[in-house]
XYZ file of C-alpha atoms in Angstrom:
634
model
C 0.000 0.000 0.000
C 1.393 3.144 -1.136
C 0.748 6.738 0.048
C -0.708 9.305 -2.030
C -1.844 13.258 -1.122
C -5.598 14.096 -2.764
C -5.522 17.695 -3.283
C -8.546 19.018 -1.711
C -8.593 22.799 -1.897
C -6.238 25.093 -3.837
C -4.646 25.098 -7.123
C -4.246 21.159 -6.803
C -8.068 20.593 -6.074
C -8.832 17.054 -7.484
C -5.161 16.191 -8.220
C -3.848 12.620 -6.647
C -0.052 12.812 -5.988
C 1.792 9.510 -5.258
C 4.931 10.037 -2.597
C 7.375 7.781 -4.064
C 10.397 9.039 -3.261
C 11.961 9.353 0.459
C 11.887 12.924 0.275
C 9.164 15.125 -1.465
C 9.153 19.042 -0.843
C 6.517 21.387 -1.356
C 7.257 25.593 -2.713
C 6.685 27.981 -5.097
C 10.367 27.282 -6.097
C 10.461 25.195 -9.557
C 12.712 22.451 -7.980
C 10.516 21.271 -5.538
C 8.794 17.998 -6.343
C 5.419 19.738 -5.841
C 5.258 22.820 -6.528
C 2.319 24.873 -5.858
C 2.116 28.363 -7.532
C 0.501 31.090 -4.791
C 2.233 33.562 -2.949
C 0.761 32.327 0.426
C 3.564 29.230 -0.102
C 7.023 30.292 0.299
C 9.411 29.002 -1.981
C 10.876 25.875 0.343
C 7.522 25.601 2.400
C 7.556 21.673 3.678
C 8.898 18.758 3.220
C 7.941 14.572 3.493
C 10.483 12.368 4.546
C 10.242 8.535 5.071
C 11.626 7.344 8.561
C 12.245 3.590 8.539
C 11.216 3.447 11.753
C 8.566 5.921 12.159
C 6.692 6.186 8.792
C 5.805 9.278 6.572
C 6.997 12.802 8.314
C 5.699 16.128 7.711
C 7.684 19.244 8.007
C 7.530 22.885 7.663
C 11.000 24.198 6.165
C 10.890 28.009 8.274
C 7.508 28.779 5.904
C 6.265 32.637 6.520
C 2.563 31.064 6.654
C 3.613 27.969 8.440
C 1.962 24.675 7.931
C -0.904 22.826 9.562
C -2.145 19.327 9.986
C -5.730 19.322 11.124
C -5.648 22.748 11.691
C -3.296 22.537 14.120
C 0.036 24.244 13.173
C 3.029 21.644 13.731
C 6.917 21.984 12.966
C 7.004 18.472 12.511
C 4.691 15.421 12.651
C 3.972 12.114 12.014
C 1.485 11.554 9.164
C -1.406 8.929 10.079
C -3.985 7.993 7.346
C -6.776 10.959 6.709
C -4.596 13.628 7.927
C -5.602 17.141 6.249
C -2.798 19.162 5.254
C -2.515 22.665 4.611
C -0.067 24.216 3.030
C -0.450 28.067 2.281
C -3.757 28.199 0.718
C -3.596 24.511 -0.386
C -5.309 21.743 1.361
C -4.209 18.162 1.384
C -5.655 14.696 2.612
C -2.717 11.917 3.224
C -4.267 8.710 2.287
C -3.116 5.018 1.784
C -3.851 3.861 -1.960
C -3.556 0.548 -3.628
C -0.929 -0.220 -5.734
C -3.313 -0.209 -8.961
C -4.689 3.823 -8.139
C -0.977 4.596 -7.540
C 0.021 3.294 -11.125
C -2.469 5.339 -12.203
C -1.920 8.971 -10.623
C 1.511 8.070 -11.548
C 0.707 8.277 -15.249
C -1.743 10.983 -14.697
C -0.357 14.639 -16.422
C 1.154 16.376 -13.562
C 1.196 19.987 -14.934
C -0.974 22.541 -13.192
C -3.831 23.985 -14.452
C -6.588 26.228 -12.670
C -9.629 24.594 -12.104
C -11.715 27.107 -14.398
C -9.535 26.300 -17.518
C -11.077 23.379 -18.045
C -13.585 25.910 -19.678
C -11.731 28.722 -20.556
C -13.955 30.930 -22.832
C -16.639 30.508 -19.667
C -14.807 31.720 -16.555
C -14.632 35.678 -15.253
C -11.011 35.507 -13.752
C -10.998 38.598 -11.242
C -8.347 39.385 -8.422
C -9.086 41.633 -6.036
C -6.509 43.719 -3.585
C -7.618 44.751 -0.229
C -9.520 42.811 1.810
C -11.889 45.663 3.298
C -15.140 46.121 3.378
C -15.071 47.512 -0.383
C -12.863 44.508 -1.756
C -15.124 42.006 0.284
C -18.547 43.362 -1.215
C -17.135 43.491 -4.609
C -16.504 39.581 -4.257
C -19.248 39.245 -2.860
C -21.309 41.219 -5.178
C -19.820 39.177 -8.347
C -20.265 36.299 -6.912
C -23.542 37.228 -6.304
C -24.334 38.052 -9.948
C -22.259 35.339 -11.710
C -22.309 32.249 -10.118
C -20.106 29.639 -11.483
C -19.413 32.022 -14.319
C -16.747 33.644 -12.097
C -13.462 33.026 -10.260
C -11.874 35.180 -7.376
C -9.008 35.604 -5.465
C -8.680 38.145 -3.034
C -5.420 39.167 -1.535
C -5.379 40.937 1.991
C -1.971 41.072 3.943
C -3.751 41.474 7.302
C -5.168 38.146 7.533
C -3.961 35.123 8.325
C -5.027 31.197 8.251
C -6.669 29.460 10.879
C -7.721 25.583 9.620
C -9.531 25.979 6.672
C -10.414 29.704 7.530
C -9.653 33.140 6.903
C -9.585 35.389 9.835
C -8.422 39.108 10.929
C -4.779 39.168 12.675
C -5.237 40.035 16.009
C -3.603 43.292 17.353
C -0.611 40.639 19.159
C 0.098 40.327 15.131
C 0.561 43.463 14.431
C -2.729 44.549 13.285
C -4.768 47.061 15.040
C -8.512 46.365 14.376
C -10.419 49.502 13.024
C -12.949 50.086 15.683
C -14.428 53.430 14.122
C -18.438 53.453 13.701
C -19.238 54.105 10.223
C -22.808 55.102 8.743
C -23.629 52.798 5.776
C -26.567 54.733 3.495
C -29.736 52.237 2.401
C -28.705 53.758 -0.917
C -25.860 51.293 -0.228
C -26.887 48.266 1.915
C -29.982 47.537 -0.354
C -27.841 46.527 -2.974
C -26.328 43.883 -0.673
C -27.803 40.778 -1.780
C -30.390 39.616 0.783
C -28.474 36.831 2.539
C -25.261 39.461 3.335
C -27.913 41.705 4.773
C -29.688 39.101 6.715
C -25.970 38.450 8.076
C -25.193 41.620 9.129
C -28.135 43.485 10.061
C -27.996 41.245 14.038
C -29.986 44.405 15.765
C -27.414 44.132 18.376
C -24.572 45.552 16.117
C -26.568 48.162 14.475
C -28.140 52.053 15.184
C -30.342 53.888 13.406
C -28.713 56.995 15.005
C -29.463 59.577 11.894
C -32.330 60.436 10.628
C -33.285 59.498 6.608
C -32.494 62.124 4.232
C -32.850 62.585 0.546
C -30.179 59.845 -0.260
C -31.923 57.102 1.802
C -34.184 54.553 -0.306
C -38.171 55.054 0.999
C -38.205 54.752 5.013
C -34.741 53.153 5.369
C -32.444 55.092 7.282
C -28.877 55.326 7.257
C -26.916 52.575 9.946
C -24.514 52.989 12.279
C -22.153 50.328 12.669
C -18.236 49.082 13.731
C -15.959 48.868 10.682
C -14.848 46.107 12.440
C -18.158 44.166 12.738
C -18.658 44.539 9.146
C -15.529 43.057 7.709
C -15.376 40.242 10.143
C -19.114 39.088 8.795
C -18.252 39.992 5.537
C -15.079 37.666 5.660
C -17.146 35.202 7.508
C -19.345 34.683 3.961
C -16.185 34.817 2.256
C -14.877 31.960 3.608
C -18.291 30.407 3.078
C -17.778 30.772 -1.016
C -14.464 28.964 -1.366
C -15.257 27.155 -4.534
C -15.979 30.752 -6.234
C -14.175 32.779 -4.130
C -10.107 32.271 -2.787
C -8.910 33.984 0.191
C -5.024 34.773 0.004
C -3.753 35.950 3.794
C -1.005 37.951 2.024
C 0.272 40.696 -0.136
C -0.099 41.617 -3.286
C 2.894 42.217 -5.262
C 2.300 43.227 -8.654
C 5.693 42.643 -9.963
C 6.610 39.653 -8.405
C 3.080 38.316 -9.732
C 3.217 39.514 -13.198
C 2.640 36.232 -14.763
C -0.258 35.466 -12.658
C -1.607 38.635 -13.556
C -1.797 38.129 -17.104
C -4.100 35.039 -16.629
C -6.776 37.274 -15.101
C -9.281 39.807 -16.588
C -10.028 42.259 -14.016
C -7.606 43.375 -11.534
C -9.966 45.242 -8.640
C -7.950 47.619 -6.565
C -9.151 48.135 -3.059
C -6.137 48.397 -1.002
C -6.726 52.055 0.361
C -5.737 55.970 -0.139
C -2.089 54.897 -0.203
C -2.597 51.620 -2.632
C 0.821 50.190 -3.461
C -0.563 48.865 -6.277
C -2.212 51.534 -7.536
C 1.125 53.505 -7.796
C 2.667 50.960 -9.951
C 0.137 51.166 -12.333
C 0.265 55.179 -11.867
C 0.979 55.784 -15.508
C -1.892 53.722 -16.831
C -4.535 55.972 -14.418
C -2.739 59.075 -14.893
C -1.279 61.868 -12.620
C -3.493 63.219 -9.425
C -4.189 66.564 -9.428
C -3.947 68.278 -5.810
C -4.184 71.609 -7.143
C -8.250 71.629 -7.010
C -7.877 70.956 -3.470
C -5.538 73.650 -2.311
C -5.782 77.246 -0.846
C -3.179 79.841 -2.278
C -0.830 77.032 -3.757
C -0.662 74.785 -0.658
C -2.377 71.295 -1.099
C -5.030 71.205 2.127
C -4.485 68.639 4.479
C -6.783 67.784 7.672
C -5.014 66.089 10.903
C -8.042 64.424 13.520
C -7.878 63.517 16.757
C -9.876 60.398 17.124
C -11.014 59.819 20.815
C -12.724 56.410 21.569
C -14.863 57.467 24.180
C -18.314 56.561 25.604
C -20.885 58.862 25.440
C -24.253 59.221 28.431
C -25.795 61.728 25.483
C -29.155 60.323 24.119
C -28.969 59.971 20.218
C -30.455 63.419 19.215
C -28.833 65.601 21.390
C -25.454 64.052 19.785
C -26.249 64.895 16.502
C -27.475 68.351 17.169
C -24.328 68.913 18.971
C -22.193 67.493 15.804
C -23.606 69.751 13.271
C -23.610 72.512 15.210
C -19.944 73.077 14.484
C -17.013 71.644 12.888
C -14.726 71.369 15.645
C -15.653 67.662 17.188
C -17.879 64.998 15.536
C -19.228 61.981 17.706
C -19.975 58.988 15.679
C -21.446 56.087 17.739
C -23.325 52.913 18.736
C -25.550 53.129 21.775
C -22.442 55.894 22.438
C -19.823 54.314 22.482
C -17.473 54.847 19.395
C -14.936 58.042 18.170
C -15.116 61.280 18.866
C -13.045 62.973 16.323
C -11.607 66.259 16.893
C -10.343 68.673 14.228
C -7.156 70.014 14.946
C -5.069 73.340 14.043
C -1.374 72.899 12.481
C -0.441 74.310 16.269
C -2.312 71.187 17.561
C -0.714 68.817 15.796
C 2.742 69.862 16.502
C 1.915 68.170 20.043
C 0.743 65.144 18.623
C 3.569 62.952 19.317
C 4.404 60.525 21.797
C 7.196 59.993 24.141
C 9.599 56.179 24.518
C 9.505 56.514 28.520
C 12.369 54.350 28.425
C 14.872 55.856 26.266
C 13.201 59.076 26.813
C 13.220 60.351 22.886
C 10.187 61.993 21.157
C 8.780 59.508 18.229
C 5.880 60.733 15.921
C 3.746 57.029 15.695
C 0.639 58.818 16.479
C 1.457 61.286 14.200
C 2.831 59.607 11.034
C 1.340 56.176 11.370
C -2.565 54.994 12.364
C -1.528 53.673 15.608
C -3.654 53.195 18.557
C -2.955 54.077 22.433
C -4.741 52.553 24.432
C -5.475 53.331 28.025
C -3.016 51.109 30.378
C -3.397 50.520 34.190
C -1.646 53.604 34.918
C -4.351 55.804 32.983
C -1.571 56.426 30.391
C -1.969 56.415 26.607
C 0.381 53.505 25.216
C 0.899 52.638 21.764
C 0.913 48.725 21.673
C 3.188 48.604 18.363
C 5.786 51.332 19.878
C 6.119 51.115 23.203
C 5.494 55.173 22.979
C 2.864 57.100 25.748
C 0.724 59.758 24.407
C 2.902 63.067 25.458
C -0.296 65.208 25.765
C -1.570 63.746 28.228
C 1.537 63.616 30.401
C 2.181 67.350 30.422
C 0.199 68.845 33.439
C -1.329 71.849 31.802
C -1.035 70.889 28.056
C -3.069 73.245 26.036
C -4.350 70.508 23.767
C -5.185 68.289 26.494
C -7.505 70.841 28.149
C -8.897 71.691 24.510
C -9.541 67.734 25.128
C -11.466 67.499 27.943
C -13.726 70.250 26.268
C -14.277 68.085 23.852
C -15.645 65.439 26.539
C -17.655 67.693 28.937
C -19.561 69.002 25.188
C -20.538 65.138 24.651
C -21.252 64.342 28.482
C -17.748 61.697 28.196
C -16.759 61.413 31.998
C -12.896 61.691 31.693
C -12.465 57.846 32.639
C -14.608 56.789 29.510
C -11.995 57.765 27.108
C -10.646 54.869 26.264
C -7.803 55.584 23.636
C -6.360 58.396 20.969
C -5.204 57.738 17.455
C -5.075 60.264 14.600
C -6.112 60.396 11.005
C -4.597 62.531 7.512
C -7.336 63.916 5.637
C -6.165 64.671 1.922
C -7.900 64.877 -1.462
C -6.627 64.501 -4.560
C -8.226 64.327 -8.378
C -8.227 61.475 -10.198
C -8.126 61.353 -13.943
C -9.740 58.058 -14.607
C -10.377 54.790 -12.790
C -10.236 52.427 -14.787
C -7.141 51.068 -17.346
C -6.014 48.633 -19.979
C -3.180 46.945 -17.712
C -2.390 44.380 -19.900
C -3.266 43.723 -23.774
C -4.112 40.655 -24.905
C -2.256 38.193 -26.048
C -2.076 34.931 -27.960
C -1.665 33.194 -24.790
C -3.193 35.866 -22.061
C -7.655 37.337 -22.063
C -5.655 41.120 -21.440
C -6.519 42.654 -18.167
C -8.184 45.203 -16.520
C -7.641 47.730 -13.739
C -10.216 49.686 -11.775
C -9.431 51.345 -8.699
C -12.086 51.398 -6.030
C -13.141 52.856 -2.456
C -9.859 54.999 -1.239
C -7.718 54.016 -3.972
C -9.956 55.355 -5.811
C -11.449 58.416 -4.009
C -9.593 59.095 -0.609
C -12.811 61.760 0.853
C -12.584 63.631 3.908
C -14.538 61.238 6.585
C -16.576 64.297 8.367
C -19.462 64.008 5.990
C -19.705 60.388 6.517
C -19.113 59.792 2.426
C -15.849 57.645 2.504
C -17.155 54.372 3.148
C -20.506 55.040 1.350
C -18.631 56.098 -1.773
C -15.911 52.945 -1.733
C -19.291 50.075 -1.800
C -20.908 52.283 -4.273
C -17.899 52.372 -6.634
C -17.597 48.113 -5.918
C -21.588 48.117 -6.639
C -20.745 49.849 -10.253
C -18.123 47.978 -10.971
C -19.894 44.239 -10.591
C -23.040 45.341 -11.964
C -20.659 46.502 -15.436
C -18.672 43.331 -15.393
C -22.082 41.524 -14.924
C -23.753 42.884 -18.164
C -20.220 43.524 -20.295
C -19.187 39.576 -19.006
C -19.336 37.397 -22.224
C -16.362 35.395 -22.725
C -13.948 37.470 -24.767
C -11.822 40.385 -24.270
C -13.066 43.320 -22.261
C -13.217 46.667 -24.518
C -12.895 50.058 -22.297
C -16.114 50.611 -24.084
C -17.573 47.694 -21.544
C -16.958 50.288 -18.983
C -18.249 53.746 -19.824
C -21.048 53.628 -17.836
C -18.661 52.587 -14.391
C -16.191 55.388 -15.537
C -19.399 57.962 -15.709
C -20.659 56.752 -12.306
C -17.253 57.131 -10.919
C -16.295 60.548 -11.864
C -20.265 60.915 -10.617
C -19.016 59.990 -7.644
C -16.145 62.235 -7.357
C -17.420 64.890 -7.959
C -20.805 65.088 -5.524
C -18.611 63.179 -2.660
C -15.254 65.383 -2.771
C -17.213 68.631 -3.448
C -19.082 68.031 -0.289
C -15.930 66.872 1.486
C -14.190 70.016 0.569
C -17.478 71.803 1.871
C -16.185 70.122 5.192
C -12.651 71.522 5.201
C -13.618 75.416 4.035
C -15.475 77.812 4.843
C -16.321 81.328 2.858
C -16.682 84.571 4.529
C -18.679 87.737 4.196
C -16.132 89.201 1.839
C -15.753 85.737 -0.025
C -12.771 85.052 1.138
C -12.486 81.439 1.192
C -10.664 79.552 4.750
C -9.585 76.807 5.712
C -11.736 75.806 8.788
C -8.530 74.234 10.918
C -7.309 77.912 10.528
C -10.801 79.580 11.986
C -10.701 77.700 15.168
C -6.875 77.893 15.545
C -8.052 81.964 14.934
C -10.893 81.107 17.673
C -8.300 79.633 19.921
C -5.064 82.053 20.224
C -6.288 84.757 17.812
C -8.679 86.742 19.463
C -6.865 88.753 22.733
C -9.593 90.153 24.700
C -12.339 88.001 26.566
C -14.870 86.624 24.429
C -18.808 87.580 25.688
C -20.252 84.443 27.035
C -23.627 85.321 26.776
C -23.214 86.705 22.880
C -21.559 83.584 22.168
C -24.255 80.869 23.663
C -27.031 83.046 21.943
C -25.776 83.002 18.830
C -25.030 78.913 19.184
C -28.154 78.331 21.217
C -30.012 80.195 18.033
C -28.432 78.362 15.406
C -29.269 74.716 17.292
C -32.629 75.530 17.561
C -32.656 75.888 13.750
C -30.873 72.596 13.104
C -33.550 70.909 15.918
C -36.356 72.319 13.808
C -35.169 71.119 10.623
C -34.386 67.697 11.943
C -37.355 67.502 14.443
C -39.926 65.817 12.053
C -37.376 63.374 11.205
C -35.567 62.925 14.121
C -37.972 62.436 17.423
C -36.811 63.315 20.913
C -35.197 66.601 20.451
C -33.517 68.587 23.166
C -35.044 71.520 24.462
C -33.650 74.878 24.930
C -32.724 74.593 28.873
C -30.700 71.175 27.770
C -28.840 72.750 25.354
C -27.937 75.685 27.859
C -26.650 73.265 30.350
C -24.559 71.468 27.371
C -23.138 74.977 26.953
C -22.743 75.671 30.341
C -20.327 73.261 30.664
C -17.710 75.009 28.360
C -15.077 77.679 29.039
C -15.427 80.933 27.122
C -12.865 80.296 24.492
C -14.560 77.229 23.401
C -17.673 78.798 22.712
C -16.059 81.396 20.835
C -14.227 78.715 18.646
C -17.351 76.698 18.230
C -19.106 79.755 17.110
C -16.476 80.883 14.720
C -16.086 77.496 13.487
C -19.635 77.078 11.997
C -22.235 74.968 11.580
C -22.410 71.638 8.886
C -23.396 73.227 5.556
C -26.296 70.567 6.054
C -27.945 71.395 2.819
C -24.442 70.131 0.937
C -23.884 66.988 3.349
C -27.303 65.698 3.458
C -28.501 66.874 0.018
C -29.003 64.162 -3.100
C -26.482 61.028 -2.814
C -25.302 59.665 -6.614
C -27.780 57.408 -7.990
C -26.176 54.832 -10.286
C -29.441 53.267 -11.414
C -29.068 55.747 -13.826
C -26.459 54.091 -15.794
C -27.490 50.797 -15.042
C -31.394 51.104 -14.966
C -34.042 49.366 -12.761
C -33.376 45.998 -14.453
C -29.898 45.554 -12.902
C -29.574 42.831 -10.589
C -28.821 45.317 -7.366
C -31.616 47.612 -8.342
C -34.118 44.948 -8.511
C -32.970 43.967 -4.813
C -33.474 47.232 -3.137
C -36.868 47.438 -4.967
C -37.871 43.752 -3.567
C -36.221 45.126 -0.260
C -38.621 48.303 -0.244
C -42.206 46.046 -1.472
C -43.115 45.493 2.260
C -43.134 49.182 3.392
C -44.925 49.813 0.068
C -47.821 47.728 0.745
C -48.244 48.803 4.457
């Protein structure tokens, strides 16, 4: 009885490899005896040796991914009939054949071949980069429409393999979770197919916390939810699609996988506002153009505090409070989530933290997303750098008091902030977004590029837009690959209509992005608002009038509360917003005041429809009609 490895997920799906030699390896490398072509297998990954005494023994050769038996990750182990082995992305199951089926795998062809090739002129090859919540819904999404028309991989370097699973890296890995609480429009949801909303709508994990507006679809109001919450469900269905859809826990490198490349026809890039891949493809999208987004010659650039915090403030009085300046924003669930916090080029000269033990200044918080959390001294600590938050270490520190402002506005006690990171808030203008990357070829379909989400359209977060805009660019894009999909070479005339809904796109979500970072004055004089409130903060020398100042904001609240009141129940009266105010030093009132309200009409006015390029037929439209036939009837 000889052994023999059955391929069981991967590349090698179906194949039946005899071990007949003392020694068989497993790599990318061409001189291994099996050599499995994905970039989640290093080159020298594993190796099977026979031990006279012991039997067949698996081992992993110092592999970046490691390798598993059972799901258990081993360095070395015995091999015992039905054993499942993964390697990479590649699934084995060690068996015992007779010698008749191990003559015949051994004259079987022992090339490689995808599964789909089989039926080449059938199969969509897409690969998508960035495992997000944008690159997850376009697989999704495709998957959705196609069927077994299509084939993805998906590439996402902050994963990692557990069994026969996907999952997130946990912060120990190096990979701080995204924790912010996003507001996903209906225009956006309801084209979800039904079984990813049933998924993710749990009511547990999801607010109704803003009120519909013109871009909401009939009564269906806009959702907050964690970023987090949604990619770990939408990897969970991932995982659930593995014949159509394969999860890489890795990189993308587009010039070590070249080759690979050229056997697909869309490449989907998704891998955010500072996409790797999308700069080596820069000359095929053309040059950004900052210029649109700059005041007197200097490309505008937003720095935010974000605050995790919890919040005692009932829903309304929040959002009354947010768009009655542009100095803090809450976004939340049941209150807890980010309180972001606008800050002046002064400000952010203090953002940096402090190495307690080597006592030098480092700039994580500043340069890098990093996270401090709150350790058991009460001290802001960055998990990746060892660095405290310098801020709050300084008795007296001018930000930190402009901090606790912050809090006292929102009703955060000072022991429910939890943590501080920062953000960069840039804008750039894209020429086009989608490319020829490859041409055809005797021997290749030609491929593709469309960038997508950030890589696409990096939009200041304080209208809410950025996540909105990324699924509604990955809705476009499936829904043209859907109706252009028909076995030959993509044209660039297959995508007009997701180039036109794009540069849509652009142009009503940055325009109202760049609403949040300006301001005009009386004399039309346009400013940047980060230069108001640093005016608001050290520019003004005399005493502010508190009573002048809560007028004026008490007055321009209770125009917000009645605009939102017949949408929004449960309103705050004018004594509660007095004591909210009441709370405040002078200077803050004075900043809030100067800073200005949301230009609500601009945030909150009509979101892009793409159902005008792709008509009520398409397969998303259709869903957010069935989705809205209940309310209808009622």
């Amino acid at each position: 009885m000889a052994p023999v490895l059955v391929g069981r997920e991967g590349l090698l799906a179906g194949e039946r490899i005899p071990i007949v030699d003392t020694r068989v390896t497993f790599g990318r490398n061409a001189g291994n005896t099996v050599v499995i072509a994905s970039p989640s297998v290093s080159r020298f990954h594993a190796e099977i040796v026979f031990d006279q005494d012991q039997g067949y023994v698996l081992s992993d050769c110092g592999s970046s991914n490691g390798t598993q038996v059972n799901g258990e990750e081993v360095e070395s182990r015995l091999l015992q009939p039905g054993d499942g082995i993964t390697i990479g992305d590649q699934e084995f199951r060690f068996e015992v054949a007779d010698a008749m089926q191990t003559l015949m795998a051994l004259n079987l062809p022992r090339s490689v071949t995808h599964p789909e090739e089989a039926d080449e002129g059938s199969l969509l090859r897409v690969t998508v980069v960035g495992g997000g919540p944008v690159g997850l819904s376009m697989a999704l999404l495709l998957e959705h429409f196609l069927g077994a028309q299509v084939k993805i991989t998906l590439y996402e370097g902050r994963w990692r393999r557990r069994g026969r699973t996907v999952v997130w890296k946990s912060a120990d890995e190096g990979n701080v979770r995204r924790q912010q609480v996003v507001t996903v429009q209906s225009r956006q949801y309801l084209a979800w197919p039904q079984y990813v909303q049933d998924r993710l709508f749990d009511p547990e994990n999801y607010t109704e916390m803003w009120p519909s507006g013109p871009d909401s679809i009939g009564d269906h109001h806009p959702r907050n939810m964690r970023i987090a919450y949604i990619e770990d469900k939408l990897l969970e269905l991932a995982n659930e699609k593995r014949d159509r859809i394969r999860l890489i826990p890795a990189k993308f490198d587009p010039a070590e996988q070249r080759d690979e490349l050229a056997s697909q026809h869309v490449l989907a890039i998704c891998d955010g506002g500072r996409s790797r891949t999308r700069e080596h493809f820069a000359a095929r999208f053309g040059k950004a153009d900052e210029s649109i987004y700059s005041l007197d010659g200097v490309h505008l650039r937003d720095v935010v505090l974000g605050l995790r915090v919890k919040s005692e403030l009932p829903d309304p009085m929040a959002i009354l409070l947010t768009v009655a300046q542009n100095r803090f924003l809450l976004n939340s669930l049941r209150g807890e989530g980010f309180l972001n916090m606008r800050l002046t080029d002064a400000e952010l000269a203090e953002v940096i933290g402090i190495d307690p033990v080597r006592r030098v200044f480092e700039e994580c918080i500043a340069s890098r997303p990093c996270l401090m959390n709150r350790d058991e001294h009460g001290d802001f600590q960055c998990a990746t750098h060892g660095t405290l938050f310098l801020p709050a270490l300084i008795k007296g520190s001018p930000l930190w008091k402009r901090v606790h402002e912050g809090l006292r506005l929102f009703d955060v006690k000072s022991q429910d902030l939890s943590a501080v990171t920062s953000f960069r808030l840039d804008m750039v203008q894209r020429p086009r977004f989608s490319a020829e990357l490859l041409p055809p070829t005797v021997n290749s379909p030609g491929t593709y590029g469309f960038l997508l989400g950030d890589a696409a359209n990096s939009i200041h977060f304080w209208p809410g837009r950025g996540l909105n805009s990324g699924l509604a660019s990955a809705i476009s894009l499936a829904r043209s690959l859907n109706s252009a999909w028909n076995g030959r070479p993509f044209r660039d005339a297959d995508f007009l209509r997701h180039e036109a809904a794009m540069s849509m796109l652009q142009y009503r979500h940055k325009s109202r992005a760049w609403k949040a970072m300006v301001t005009t004055d009386d004399q039309g004089v346009t400013w940047a608002i980060k230069d108001i409130i640093d005016h608001g903060i050290d520019g003004i020398e005399e005493e502010p009038d508190r009573e002048a100042d809560t007028a004026t904001l008490l007055a321009r609240m209770a125009a917000i509360r009645d605009r939102l009141a017949p949408r929004l129940p449960g309103m705050p009266d004018d004594e509660a917003i007095l004591e909210r105010l009441g709370t405040l030093e002078s200077r803050t009132l004075r900043m809030l005041v100067l800073s200005g309200a949301w230009d609500t009409l601009t945030m909150g006015g009509e979101e892009v429809d793409i159902d005008i390029f792709y008509g009520p037929d398409s397969s998303a439209a259709a869903a957010a009609v069935e989705a809205l036939e209940p309310a209808t009837q009622q």
